[in-house]
JSON list of C-alpha atoms in Angstrom, two decimals:
[
{"chain": "A", "resi": 1, "resn": "ASN", "atom": "CA", "xyz": [-22.42, 2.63, 14.45]},
{"chain": "A", "resi": 2, "resn": "SER", "atom": "CA", "xyz": [-22.67, 0.27, 16.94]},
{"chain": "A", "resi": 3, "resn": "SER", "atom": "CA", "xyz": [-20.43, -2.51, 16.17]},
{"chain": "A", "resi": 4, "resn": "PHE", "atom": "CA", "xyz": [-17.21, -3.31, 17.55]},
{"chain": "A", "resi": 5, "resn": "ASN", "atom": "CA", "xyz": [-15.20, -1.83, 14.95]},
{"chain": "A", "resi": 6, "resn": "VAL", "atom": "CA", "xyz": [-11.57, -2.08, 14.50]},
{"chain": "A", "resi": 7, "resn": "PRO", "atom": "CA", "xyz": [-8.96, -1.07, 12.03]},
{"chain": "A", "resi": 8, "resn": "THR", "atom": "CA", "xyz": [-7.53, -4.08, 10.07]},
{"chain": "A", "resi": 9, "resn": "ASN", "atom": "CA", "xyz": [-5.92, -4.65, 6.96]},
{"chain": "A", "resi": 10, "resn": "LYS", "atom": "CA", "xyz": [-6.44, -8.43, 7.27]},
{"chain": "A", "resi": 11, "resn": "CYS", "atom": "CA", "xyz": [-10.51, -8.66, 6.78]},
{"chain": "A", "resi": 12, "resn": "VAL", "atom": "CA", "xyz": [-13.85, -7.18, 6.82]},
{"chain": "A", "resi": 13, "resn": "THR", "atom": "CA", "xyz": [-17.04, -7.81, 8.07]},
{"chain": "A", "resi": 14, "resn": "GLY", "atom": "CA", "xyz": [-20.22, -5.95, 7.57]},
{"chain": "A", "resi": 15, "resn": "ARG", "atom": "CA", "xyz": [-20.54, -2.18, 7.74]},
{"chain": "A", "resi": 16, "resn": "GLY", "atom": "CA", "xyz": [-22.96, -0.47, 9.62]},
{"chain": "A", "resi": 17, "resn": "GLY", "atom": "CA", "xyz": [-24.75, 3.39, 9.98]},
{"chain": "A", "resi": 18, "resn": "ARG", "atom": "CA", "xyz": [-26.87, 4.66, 7.02]},
{"chain": "A", "resi": 19, "resn": "ASP", "atom": "CA", "xyz": [-25.00, 3.07, 4.59]},
{"chain": "A", "resi": 20, "resn": "VAL", "atom": "CA", "xyz": [-25.52, -0.33, 5.86]},
{"chain": "A", "resi": 21, "resn": "ALA", "atom": "CA", "xyz": [-27.76, -1.70, 2.69]},
{"chain": "A", "resi": 22, "resn": "THR", "atom": "CA", "xyz": [-26.44, 0.74, -0.22]},
{"chain": "A", "resi": 23, "resn": "ASP", "atom": "CA", "xyz": [-23.92, 0.59, -2.62]},
{"chain": "A", "resi": 24, "resn": "THR", "atom": "CA", "xyz": [-22.15, 3.91, -1.75]},
{"chain": "A", "resi": 25, "resn": "SER", "atom": "CA", "xyz": [-18.06, 3.71, -2.36]},
{"chain": "A", "resi": 26, "resn": "TYR", "atom": "CA", "xyz": [-16.23, 1.90, 0.69]},
{"chain": "A", "resi": 27, "resn": "GLN", "atom": "CA", "xyz": [-14.15, 5.05, 0.11]},
{"chain": "A", "resi": 28, "resn": "ILE", "atom": "CA", "xyz": [-16.86, 6.97, 1.76]},
{"chain": "A", "resi": 29, "resn": "ALA", "atom": "CA", "xyz": [-18.20, 4.41, 3.75]},
{"chain": "A", "resi": 30, "resn": "PRO", "atom": "CA", "xyz": [-15.62, 1.81, 5.19]},
{"chain": "A", "resi": 31, "resn": "VAL", "atom": "CA", "xyz": [-16.51, -1.87, 5.63]},
{"chain": "A", "resi": 32, "resn": "GLY", "atom": "CA", "xyz": [-16.30, -2.62, 8.89]},
{"chain": "A", "resi": 33, "resn": "SER", "atom": "CA", "xyz": [-14.45, -5.17, 10.96]},
{"chain": "A", "resi": 34, "resn": "ASP", "atom": "CA", "xyz": [-14.37, -6.65, 14.17]},
{"chain": "A", "resi": 35, "resn": "LYS", "atom": "CA", "xyz": [-12.29, -7.21, 17.20]},
{"chain": "A", "resi": 36, "resn": "ARG", "atom": "CA", "xyz": [-14.22, -11.16, 17.57]},
{"chain": "A", "resi": 37, "resn": "SER", "atom": "CA", "xyz": [-12.31, -11.82, 14.17]},
{"chain": "A", "resi": 38, "resn": "ILE", "atom": "CA", "xyz": [-8.39, -10.62, 14.08]},
{"chain": "A", "resi": 39, "resn": "GLN", "atom": "CA", "xyz": [-5.89, -10.99, 17.10]},
{"chain": "A", "resi": 40, "resn": "ASN", "atom": "CA", "xyz": [-8.18, -13.47, 18.87]},
{"chain": "A", "resi": 41, "resn": "ASP", "atom": "CA", "xyz": [-6.89, -16.71, 20.11]},
{"chain": "A", "resi": 42, "resn": "ASN", "atom": "CA", "xyz": [-9.74, -19.16, 19.28]},
{"chain": "A", "resi": 43, "resn": "ASP", "atom": "CA", "xyz": [-9.28, -20.19, 15.48]},
{"chain": "A", "resi": 44, "resn": "PHE", "atom": "CA", "xyz": [-13.04, -20.01, 15.01]},
{"chain": "A", "resi": 45, "resn": "PHE", "atom": "CA", "xyz": [-13.00, -16.68, 15.25]},
{"chain": "A", "resi": 46, "resn": "ARG", "atom": "CA", "xyz": [-10.06, -15.25, 13.48]},
{"chain": "A", "resi": 47, "resn": "CYS", "atom": "CA", "xyz": [-10.29, -13.84, 9.73]},
{"chain": "A", "resi": 48, "resn": "PRO", "atom": "CA", "xyz": [-10.98, -16.54, 6.77]},
{"chain": "A", "resi": 49, "resn": "ASP", "atom": "CA", "xyz": [-8.37, -17.03, 4.14]},
{"chain": "A", "resi": 50, "resn": "SER", "atom": "CA", "xyz": [-11.13, -16.64, 1.55]},
{"chain": "A", "resi": 51, "resn": "LYS", "atom": "CA", "xyz": [-11.40, -13.46, -1.00]},
{"chain": "A", "resi": 52, "resn": "ILE", "atom": "CA", "xyz": [-13.79, -12.05, -3.01]},
{"chain": "A", "resi": 53, "resn": "MET", "atom": "CA", "xyz": [-13.31, -12.70, -6.54]},
{"chain": "A", "resi": 54, "resn": "PRO", "atom": "CA", "xyz": [-14.73, -9.76, -8.91]},
{"chain": "A", "resi": 55, "resn": "LEU", "atom": "CA", "xyz": [-16.80, -10.06, -12.11]},
{"chain": "A", "resi": 56, "resn": "THR", "atom": "CA", "xyz": [-15.14, -12.19, -14.54]},
{"chain": "A", "resi": 57, "resn": "ASN", "atom": "CA", "xyz": [-15.59, -14.16, -17.84]},
{"chain": "A", "resi": 58, "resn": "ASP", "atom": "CA", "xyz": [-13.25, -16.88, -16.98]},
{"chain": "A", "resi": 59, "resn": "ALA", "atom": "CA", "xyz": [-15.34, -19.67, -16.52]},
{"chain": "A", "resi": 60, "resn": "GLY", "atom": "CA", "xyz": [-12.22, -21.95, -15.41]},
{"chain": "A", "resi": 61, "resn": "ALA", "atom": "CA", "xyz": [-11.20, -19.62, -12.30]},
{"chain": "A", "resi": 62, "resn": "LEU", "atom": "CA", "xyz": [-14.23, -19.32, -11.31]},
{"chain": "A", "resi": 63, "resn": "LYS", "atom": "CA", "xyz": [-15.11, -23.43, -11.41]},
{"chain": "A", "resi": 64, "resn": "SER", "atom": "CA", "xyz": [-11.47, -23.51, -9.60]},
{"chain": "A", "resi": 65, "resn": "GLU", "atom": "CA", "xyz": [-12.89, -21.32, -7.03]},
{"chain": "A", "resi": 66, "resn": "ILE", "atom": "CA", "xyz": [-16.01, -23.20, -6.26]},
{"chain": "A", "resi": 67, "resn": "ALA", "atom": "CA", "xyz": [-14.32, -26.54, -5.88]},
{"chain": "A", "resi": 68, "resn": "GLY", "atom": "CA", "xyz": [-11.99, -25.13, -3.24]},
{"chain": "A", "resi": 69, "resn": "MET", "atom": "CA", "xyz": [-14.76, -23.97, -1.04]},
{"chain": "A", "resi": 70, "resn": "ASP", "atom": "CA", "xyz": [-16.05, -25.79, 1.40]},
{"chain": "A", "resi": 71, "resn": "ALA", "atom": "CA", "xyz": [-19.67, -26.67, 2.86]},
{"chain": "A", "resi": 72, "resn": "ASP", "atom": "CA", "xyz": [-18.64, -25.52, 6.49]},
{"chain": "A", "resi": 73, "resn": "GLY", "atom": "CA", "xyz": [-19.86, -22.77, 9.10]},
{"chain": "A", "resi": 74, "resn": "TYR", "atom": "CA", "xyz": [-22.72, -20.72, 9.56]},
{"chain": "A", "resi": 75, "resn": "THR", "atom": "CA", "xyz": [-24.30, -18.51, 7.17]},
{"chain": "A", "resi": 76, "resn": "ALA", "atom": "CA", "xyz": [-24.10, -14.36, 6.50]},
{"chain": "A", "resi": 77, "resn": "GLY", "atom": "CA", "xyz": [-26.36, -14.44, 4.03]},
{"chain": "A", "resi": 78, "resn": "HIS", "atom": "CA", "xyz": [-26.70, -10.47, 4.09]},
{"chain": "A", "resi": 79, "resn": "LEU", "atom": "CA", "xyz": [-22.98, -9.94, 3.58]},
{"chain": "A", "resi": 80, "resn": "GLY", "atom": "CA", "xyz": [-22.98, -12.42, 0.38]},
{"chain": "A", "resi": 81, "resn": "ILE", "atom": "CA", "xyz": [-26.14, -10.11, -1.25]},
{"chain": "A", "resi": 82, "resn": "ALA", "atom": "CA", "xyz": [-24.05, -6.99, -0.19]},
{"chain": "A", "resi": 83, "resn": "TRP", "atom": "CA", "xyz": [-21.14, -8.09, -1.83]},
{"chain": "A", "resi": 84, "resn": "SER", "atom": "CA", "xyz": [-22.96, -9.23, -4.99]},
{"chain": "A", "resi": 85, "resn": "TYR", "atom": "CA", "xyz": [-24.28, -5.62, -4.89]},
{"chain": "A", "resi": 86, "resn": "TYR", "atom": "CA", "xyz": [-20.89, -4.01, -4.57]},
{"chain": "A", "resi": 87, "resn": "MET", "atom": "CA", "xyz": [-19.83, -5.97, -7.66]},
{"chain": "A", "resi": 88, "resn": "LEU", "atom": "CA", "xyz": [-22.35, -4.76, -9.81]},
{"chain": "A", "resi": 89, "resn": "SER", "atom": "CA", "xyz": [-21.81, -1.31, -8.52]},
{"chain": "A", "resi": 90, "resn": "PRO", "atom": "CA", "xyz": [-19.62, 1.31, -10.75]},
{"chain": "A", "resi": 91, "resn": "ASN", "atom": "CA", "xyz": [-19.25, 2.75, -7.21]},
{"chain": "A", "resi": 92, "resn": "TRP", "atom": "CA", "xyz": [-16.82, -0.14, -6.03]},
{"chain": "A", "resi": 93, "resn": "ASN", "atom": "CA", "xyz": [-14.59, -0.12, -9.35]},
{"chain": "A", "resi": 94, "resn": "THR", "atom": "CA", "xyz": [-11.50, 1.57, -7.89]},
{"chain": "A", "resi": 95, "resn": "LEU", "atom": "CA", "xyz": [-11.25, -1.59, -5.33]},
{"chain": "A", "resi": 96, "resn": "TRP", "atom": "CA", "xyz": [-10.56, -4.29, -7.94]},
{"chain": "A", "resi": 97, "resn": "GLN", "atom": "CA", "xyz": [-7.93, -2.32, -9.66]},
{"chain": "A", "resi": 98, "resn": "ASN", "atom": "CA", "xyz": [-8.44, -4.39, -13.12]},
{"chain": "A", "resi": 99, "resn": "PRO", "atom": "CA", "xyz": [-10.54, -2.90, -15.56]},
{"chain": "A", "resi": 100, "resn": "ALA", "atom": "CA", "xyz": [-11.82, -6.18, -16.59]},
{"chain": "A", "resi": 101, "resn": "HIS", "atom": "CA", "xyz": [-13.15, -6.58, -13.56]},
{"chain": "A", "resi": 102, "resn": "GLU", "atom": "CA", "xyz": [-15.39, -3.24, -13.40]},
{"chain": "A", "resi": 103, "resn": "ALA", "atom": "CA", "xyz": [-18.78, -2.85, -13.71]},
{"chain": "A", "resi": 104, "resn": "ALA", "atom": "CA", "xyz": [-20.65, -0.96, -16.37]},
{"chain": "A", "resi": 105, "resn": "ASN", "atom": "CA", "xyz": [-22.57, 2.26, -15.26]},
{"chain": "A", "resi": 106, "resn": "TYR", "atom": "CA", "xyz": [-26.66, 1.85, -14.33]},
{"chain": "A", "resi": 107, "resn": "SER", "atom": "CA", "xyz": [-28.10, 2.25, -17.19]},
{"chain": "A", "resi": 108, "resn": "THR", "atom": "CA", "xyz": [-31.24, 1.08, -18.99]},
{"chain": "A", "resi": 109, "resn": "ASP", "atom": "CA", "xyz": [-29.04, -0.15, -21.69]},
{"chain": "A", "resi": 110, "resn": "VAL", "atom": "CA", "xyz": [-27.11, -2.65, -19.58]},
{"chain": "A", "resi": 111, "resn": "ASN", "atom": "CA", "xyz": [-28.58, -5.53, -17.72]},
{"chain": "A", "resi": 112, "resn": "LYS", "atom": "CA", "xyz": [-27.72, -6.32, -14.19]},
{"chain": "A", "resi": 113, "resn": "VAL", "atom": "CA", "xyz": [-28.32, -9.47, -12.67]},
{"chain": "A", "resi": 114, "resn": "ALA", "atom": "CA", "xyz": [-27.72, -11.02, -9.56]},
{"chain": "A", "resi": 115, "resn": "ILE", "atom": "CA", "xyz": [-28.44, -14.72, -8.18]},
{"chain": "A", "resi": 116, "resn": "LEU", "atom": "CA", "xyz": [-28.76, -15.54, -4.89]},
{"chain": "A", "resi": 117, "resn": "MET", "atom": "CA", "xyz": [-28.80, -18.96, -3.48]},
{"chain": "A", "resi": 118, "resn": "THR", "atom": "CA", "xyz": [-28.35, -20.69, 0.03]},
{"chain": "A", "resi": 119, "resn": "ASP", "atom": "CA", "xyz": [-29.31, -23.55, 1.73]},
{"chain": "A", "resi": 120, "resn": "GLY", "atom": "CA", "xyz": [-28.75, -21.94, 5.66]},
{"chain": "A", "resi": 121, "resn": "ILE", "atom": "CA", "xyz": [-30.53, -19.91, 7.79]},
{"chain": "A", "resi": 122, "resn": "PHE", "atom": "CA", "xyz": [-29.30, -16.15, 7.66]},
{"chain": "A", "resi": 123, "resn": "ASN", "atom": "CA", "xyz": [-27.81, -16.31, 11.24]},
{"chain": "A", "resi": 124, "resn": "THR", "atom": "CA", "xyz": [-24.54, -14.72, 11.33]},
{"chain": "A", "resi": 125, "resn": "ALA", "atom": "CA", "xyz": [-23.86, -10.72, 11.69]},
{"chain": "A", "resi": 126, "resn": "TYR", "atom": "CA", "xyz": [-21.30, -8.52, 13.30]},
{"chain": "A", "resi": 127, "resn": "ASP", "atom": "CA", "xyz": [-22.79, -5.05, 13.46]},
{"chain": "A", "resi": 128, "resn": "ALA", "atom": "CA", "xyz": [-25.29, -4.53, 15.78]},
{"chain": "A", "resi": 129, "resn": "VAL", "atom": "CA", "xyz": [-24.42, -7.57, 17.74]},
{"chain": "A", "resi": 130, "resn": "GLY", "atom": "CA", "xyz": [-22.47, -7.27, 20.70]},
{"chain": "A", "resi": 131, "resn": "ASN", "atom": "CA", "xyz": [-20.23, -9.77, 22.43]},
{"chain": "A", "resi": 132, "resn": "GLY", "atom": "CA", "xyz": [-22.89, -9.90, 25.25]},
{"chain": "A", "resi": 133, "resn": "ASP", "atom": "CA", "xyz": [-25.03, -12.08, 22.91]},
{"chain": "A", "resi": 134, "resn": "ASN", "atom": "CA", "xyz": [-22.43, -14.94, 23.38]},
{"chain": "A", "resi": 135, "resn": "ASP", "atom": "CA", "xyz": [-22.32, -16.33, 20.18]},
{"chain": "A", "resi": 136, "resn": "PRO", "atom": "CA", "xyz": [-22.53, -13.86, 17.33]},
{"chain": "A", "resi": 137, "resn": "PHE", "atom": "CA", "xyz": [-22.97, -16.75, 14.63]},
{"chain": "A", "resi": 138, "resn": "ASP", "atom": "CA", "xyz": [-26.37, -17.68, 15.92]},
{"chain": "A", "resi": 139, "resn": "SER", "atom": "CA", "xyz": [-28.23, -15.68, 18.05]},
{"chain": "A", "resi": 140, "resn": "ASN", "atom": "CA", "xyz": [-31.55, -14.02, 18.18]},
{"chain": "A", "resi": 141, "resn": "ALA", "atom": "CA", "xyz": [-29.85, -10.49, 17.44]},
{"chain": "A", "resi": 142, "resn": "SER", "atom": "CA", "xyz": [-27.74, -11.94, 14.81]},
{"chain": "A", "resi": 143, "resn": "ARG", "atom": "CA", "xyz": [-30.42, -13.73, 12.97]},
{"chain": "A", "resi": 144, "resn": "THR", "atom": "CA", "xyz": [-32.77, -10.40, 12.76]},
{"chain": "A", "resi": 145, "resn": "ARG", "atom": "CA", "xyz": [-30.11, -8.43, 12.05]},
{"chain": "A", "resi": 146, "resn": "SER", "atom": "CA", "xyz": [-28.89, -10.75, 8.90]},
{"chain": "A", "resi": 147, "resn": "GLN", "atom": "CA", "xyz": [-32.42, -11.14, 7.56]},
{"chain": "A", "resi": 148, "resn": "ASP", "atom": "CA", "xyz": [-33.60, -7.37, 8.24]},
{"chain": "A", "resi": 149, "resn": "VAL", "atom": "CA", "xyz": [-30.17, -6.06, 6.35]},
{"chain": "A", "resi": 150, "resn": "SER", "atom": "CA", "xyz": [-30.55, -8.52, 3.41]},
{"chain": "A", "resi": 151, "resn": "THR", "atom": "CA", "xyz": [-34.55, -7.12, 2.67]},
{"chain": "A", "resi": 152, "resn": "GLN", "atom": "CA", "xyz": [-33.10, -3.83, 2.70]},
{"chain": "A", "resi": 153, "resn": "LEU", "atom": "CA", "xyz": [-30.20, -4.52, 0.58]},
{"chain": "A", "resi": 154, "resn": "CYS", "atom": "CA", "xyz": [-32.55, -6.41, -1.58]},
{"chain": "A", "resi": 155, "resn": "ASP", "atom": "CA", "xyz": [-34.59, -3.60, -1.98]},
{"chain": "A", "resi": 156, "resn": "ASN", "atom": "CA", "xyz": [-32.10, -0.86, -2.79]},
{"chain": "A", "resi": 157, "resn": "MET", "atom": "CA", "xyz": [-30.73, -3.54, -5.23]},
{"chain": "A", "resi": 158, "resn": "LYS", "atom": "CA", "xyz": [-33.51, -3.91, -7.45]},
{"chain": "A", "resi": 159, "resn": "GLY", "atom": "CA", "xyz": [-34.30, -0.11, -6.64]},
{"chain": "A", "resi": 160, "resn": "SER", "atom": "CA", "xyz": [-31.04, 0.31, -8.44]},
{"chain": "A", "resi": 161, "resn": "GLY", "atom": "CA", "xyz": [-32.35, -1.47, -11.76]},
{"chain": "A", "resi": 162, "resn": "ILE", "atom": "CA", "xyz": [-30.58, -5.02, -10.79]},
{"chain": "A", "resi": 163, "resn": "THR", "atom": "CA", "xyz": [-32.60, -7.96, -11.34]},
{"chain": "A", "resi": 164, "resn": "LEU", "atom": "CA", "xyz": [-32.49, -10.49, -8.26]},
{"chain": "A", "resi": 165, "resn": "TYR", "atom": "CA", "xyz": [-33.03, -14.41, -9.10]},
{"chain": "A", "resi": 166, "resn": "SER", "atom": "CA", "xyz": [-33.06, -16.42, -5.98]},
{"chain": "A", "resi": 167, "resn": "ILE", "atom": "CA", "xyz": [-32.63, -20.39, -5.39]},
{"chain": "A", "resi": 168, "resn": "ALA", "atom": "CA", "xyz": [-33.51, -22.11, -1.70]},
{"chain": "A", "resi": 169, "resn": "PHE", "atom": "CA", "xyz": [-31.60, -25.32, -1.61]},
{"chain": "A", "resi": 170, "resn": "LYS", "atom": "CA", "xyz": [-32.78, -27.27, 0.99]},
{"chain": "A", "resi": 171, "resn": "ALA", "atom": "CA", "xyz": [-33.10, -24.40, 2.81]},
{"chain": "A", "resi": 172, "resn": "PRO", "atom": "CA", "xyz": [-35.15, -23.87, 5.64]},
{"chain": "A", "resi": 173, "resn": "ALA", "atom": "CA", "xyz": [-38.40, -21.82, 6.19]},
{"chain": "A", "resi": 174, "resn": "SER", "atom": "CA", "xyz": [-36.84, -18.58, 7.38]},
{"chain": "A", "resi": 175, "resn": "ALA", "atom": "CA", "xyz": [-34.47, -18.60, 4.86]},
{"chain": "A", "resi": 176, "resn": "GLN", "atom": "CA", "xyz": [-36.87, -19.12, 2.25]},
{"chain": "A", "resi": 177, "resn": "GLN", "atom": "CA", "xyz": [-38.80, -16.35, 3.54]},
{"chain": "A", "resi": 178, "resn": "THR", "atom": "CA", "xyz": [-36.02, -14.11, 2.97]},
{"chain": "A", "resi": 179, "resn": "LEU", "atom": "CA", "xyz": [-34.76, -15.56, -0.50]},
{"chain": "A", "resi": 180, "resn": "ARG", "atom": "CA", "xyz": [-38.47, -15.20, -1.90]},
{"chain": "A", "resi": 181, "resn": "TYR", "atom": "CA", "xyz": [-38.70, -11.69, -0.90]},
{"chain": "A", "resi": 182, "resn": "CYS", "atom": "CA", "xyz": [-35.66, -10.73, -2.52]},
{"chain": "A", "resi": 183, "resn": "ALA", "atom": "CA", "xyz": [-36.43, -12.06, -5.91]},
{"chain": "A", "resi": 184, "resn": "ASN", "atom": "CA", "xyz": [-38.17, -10.00, -8.54]},
{"chain": "A", "resi": 185, "resn": "ALA", "atom": "CA", "xyz": [-41.82, -11.06, -8.61]},
{"chain": "A", "resi": 186, "resn": "ASP", "atom": "CA", "xyz": [-42.48, -13.68, -10.92]},
{"chain": "A", "resi": 187, "resn": "THR", "atom": "CA", "xyz": [-44.10, -13.10, -13.95]},
{"chain": "A", "resi": 188, "resn": "SER", "atom": "CA", "xyz": [-46.34, -15.23, -16.62]},
{"chain": "A", "resi": 189, "resn": "VAL", "atom": "CA", "xyz": [-43.07, -16.07, -18.22]},
{"chain": "A", "resi": 190, "resn": "THR", "atom": "CA", "xyz": [-40.29, -15.50, -16.13]},
{"chain": "A", "resi": 191, "resn": "THR", "atom": "CA", "xyz": [-39.49, -17.36, -12.28]},
{"chain": "A", "resi": 192, "resn": "PHE", "atom": "CA", "xyz": [-37.45, -15.55, -10.24]},
{"chain": "A", "resi": 193, "resn": "TYR", "atom": "CA", "xyz": [-37.73, -17.71, -7.38]},
{"chain": "A", "resi": 194, "resn": "TYR", "atom": "CA", "xyz": [-36.64, -21.18, -7.06]},
{"chain": "A", "resi": 195, "resn": "SER", "atom": "CA", "xyz": [-36.78, -23.88, -4.21]},
{"chain": "A", "resi": 196, "resn": "ALA", "atom": "CA", "xyz": [-34.76, -26.92, -5.11]},
{"chain": "A", "resi": 197, "resn": "ASP", "atom": "CA", "xyz": [-34.53, -29.93, -2.68]},
{"chain": "A", "resi": 198, "resn": "ASN", "atom": "CA", "xyz": [-31.56, -31.89, -4.78]},
{"chain": "A", "resi": 199, "resn": "GLU", "atom": "CA", "xyz": [-29.01, -31.31, -6.94]},
{"chain": "A", "resi": 200, "resn": "ASP", "atom": "CA", "xyz": [-30.99, -31.99, -9.97]},
{"chain": "A", "resi": 201, "resn": "GLN", "atom": "CA", "xyz": [-33.29, -29.78, -9.04]},
{"chain": "A", "resi": 202, "resn": "LEU", "atom": "CA", "xyz": [-30.55, -27.16, -8.24]},
{"chain": "A", "resi": 203, "resn": "LYS", "atom": "CA", "xyz": [-28.99, -27.84, -11.42]},
{"chain": "A", "resi": 204, "resn": "GLU", "atom": "CA", "xyz": [-32.34, -27.22, -13.49]},
{"chain": "A", "resi": 205, "resn": "ALA", "atom": "CA", "xyz": [-32.89, -23.81, -11.47]},
{"chain": "A", "resi": 206, "resn": "PHE", "atom": "CA", "xyz": [-29.48, -22.39, -12.81]},
{"chain": "A", "resi": 207, "resn": "GLU", "atom": "CA", "xyz": [-30.11, -23.93, -16.48]},
{"chain": "A", "resi": 208, "resn": "LYS", "atom": "CA", "xyz": [-33.75, -22.12, -16.18]},
{"chain": "A", "resi": 209, "resn": "ILE", "atom": "CA", "xyz": [-32.22, -18.66, -15.21]},
{"chain": "A", "resi": 210, "resn": "ALA", "atom": "CA", "xyz": [-29.05, -18.82, -17.27]},
{"chain": "A", "resi": 211, "resn": "LYS", "atom": "CA", "xyz": [-31.65, -19.44, -20.49]},
{"chain": "A", "resi": 212, "resn": "ASP", "atom": "CA", "xyz": [-33.88, -16.52, -19.22]},
{"chain": "A", "resi": 213, "resn": "ILE", "atom": "CA", "xyz": [-30.97, -13.95, -19.12]},
{"chain": "A", "resi": 214, "resn": "THR", "atom": "CA", "xyz": [-29.49, -15.03, -22.32]},
{"chain": "A", "resi": 215, "resn": "SER", "atom": "CA", "xyz": [-33.34, -14.27, -23.87]},
{"chain": "A", "resi": 216, "resn": "LEU", "atom": "CA", "xyz": [-33.20, -11.27, -22.11]},
{"chain": "A", "resi": 217, "resn": "ARG", "atom": "CA", "xyz": [-30.07, -9.99, -23.53]},
{"chain": "A", "resi": 218, "resn": "LEU", "atom": "CA", "xyz": [-30.74, -11.26, -26.94]},
{"chain": "A", "resi": 219, "resn": "THR", "atom": "CA", "xyz": [-34.22, -9.80, -27.03]},
{"chain": "A", "resi": 220, "resn": "GLN", "atom": "CA", "xyz": [-32.69, -6.33, -26.36]}
]
């Protein structure tokens, strides 16, 4: 692909090529890394310490992970969507090395659901965005790349049978547009896209989604 991919054991960015928006196993299509995020004198460009938390029903662990997060930086929205896809895909089960974190196979007997939420513009990308763009975190190329890959990912996730809910939390118009596109189409009984302007509305949206998912599980 056209990114500045280099080998690293420390962190990854986004993958490119024909599998940029698929759930093909990382063993077949490795996730990329980038020279701007390793061996760099600028701390801003170095690998973050954060790690992906795989699927778990440990509410305490999830809340602890969330509590340790800081609201800062730019938004690589497509990477968040991609990793929700990977975690729900059985093609990635070997990565977790723990059966408790593995995803079930795709089946009409299994409900796979992802909830996408952001408060920012999809404005950060590495693959297909070069150093010539000056700031890979917020350039026209980065914004276009992140938004385009996001919509491709959402199409493929829904094509795989994954149900998508999305919440735009104080999000600008461009982010709202992407999230609205990604969500399943609303029905007469179920809302899949929400816009929240404050904490109470955000909480209400999650509560409604949780109720929908629980209802879907019980009826099936």
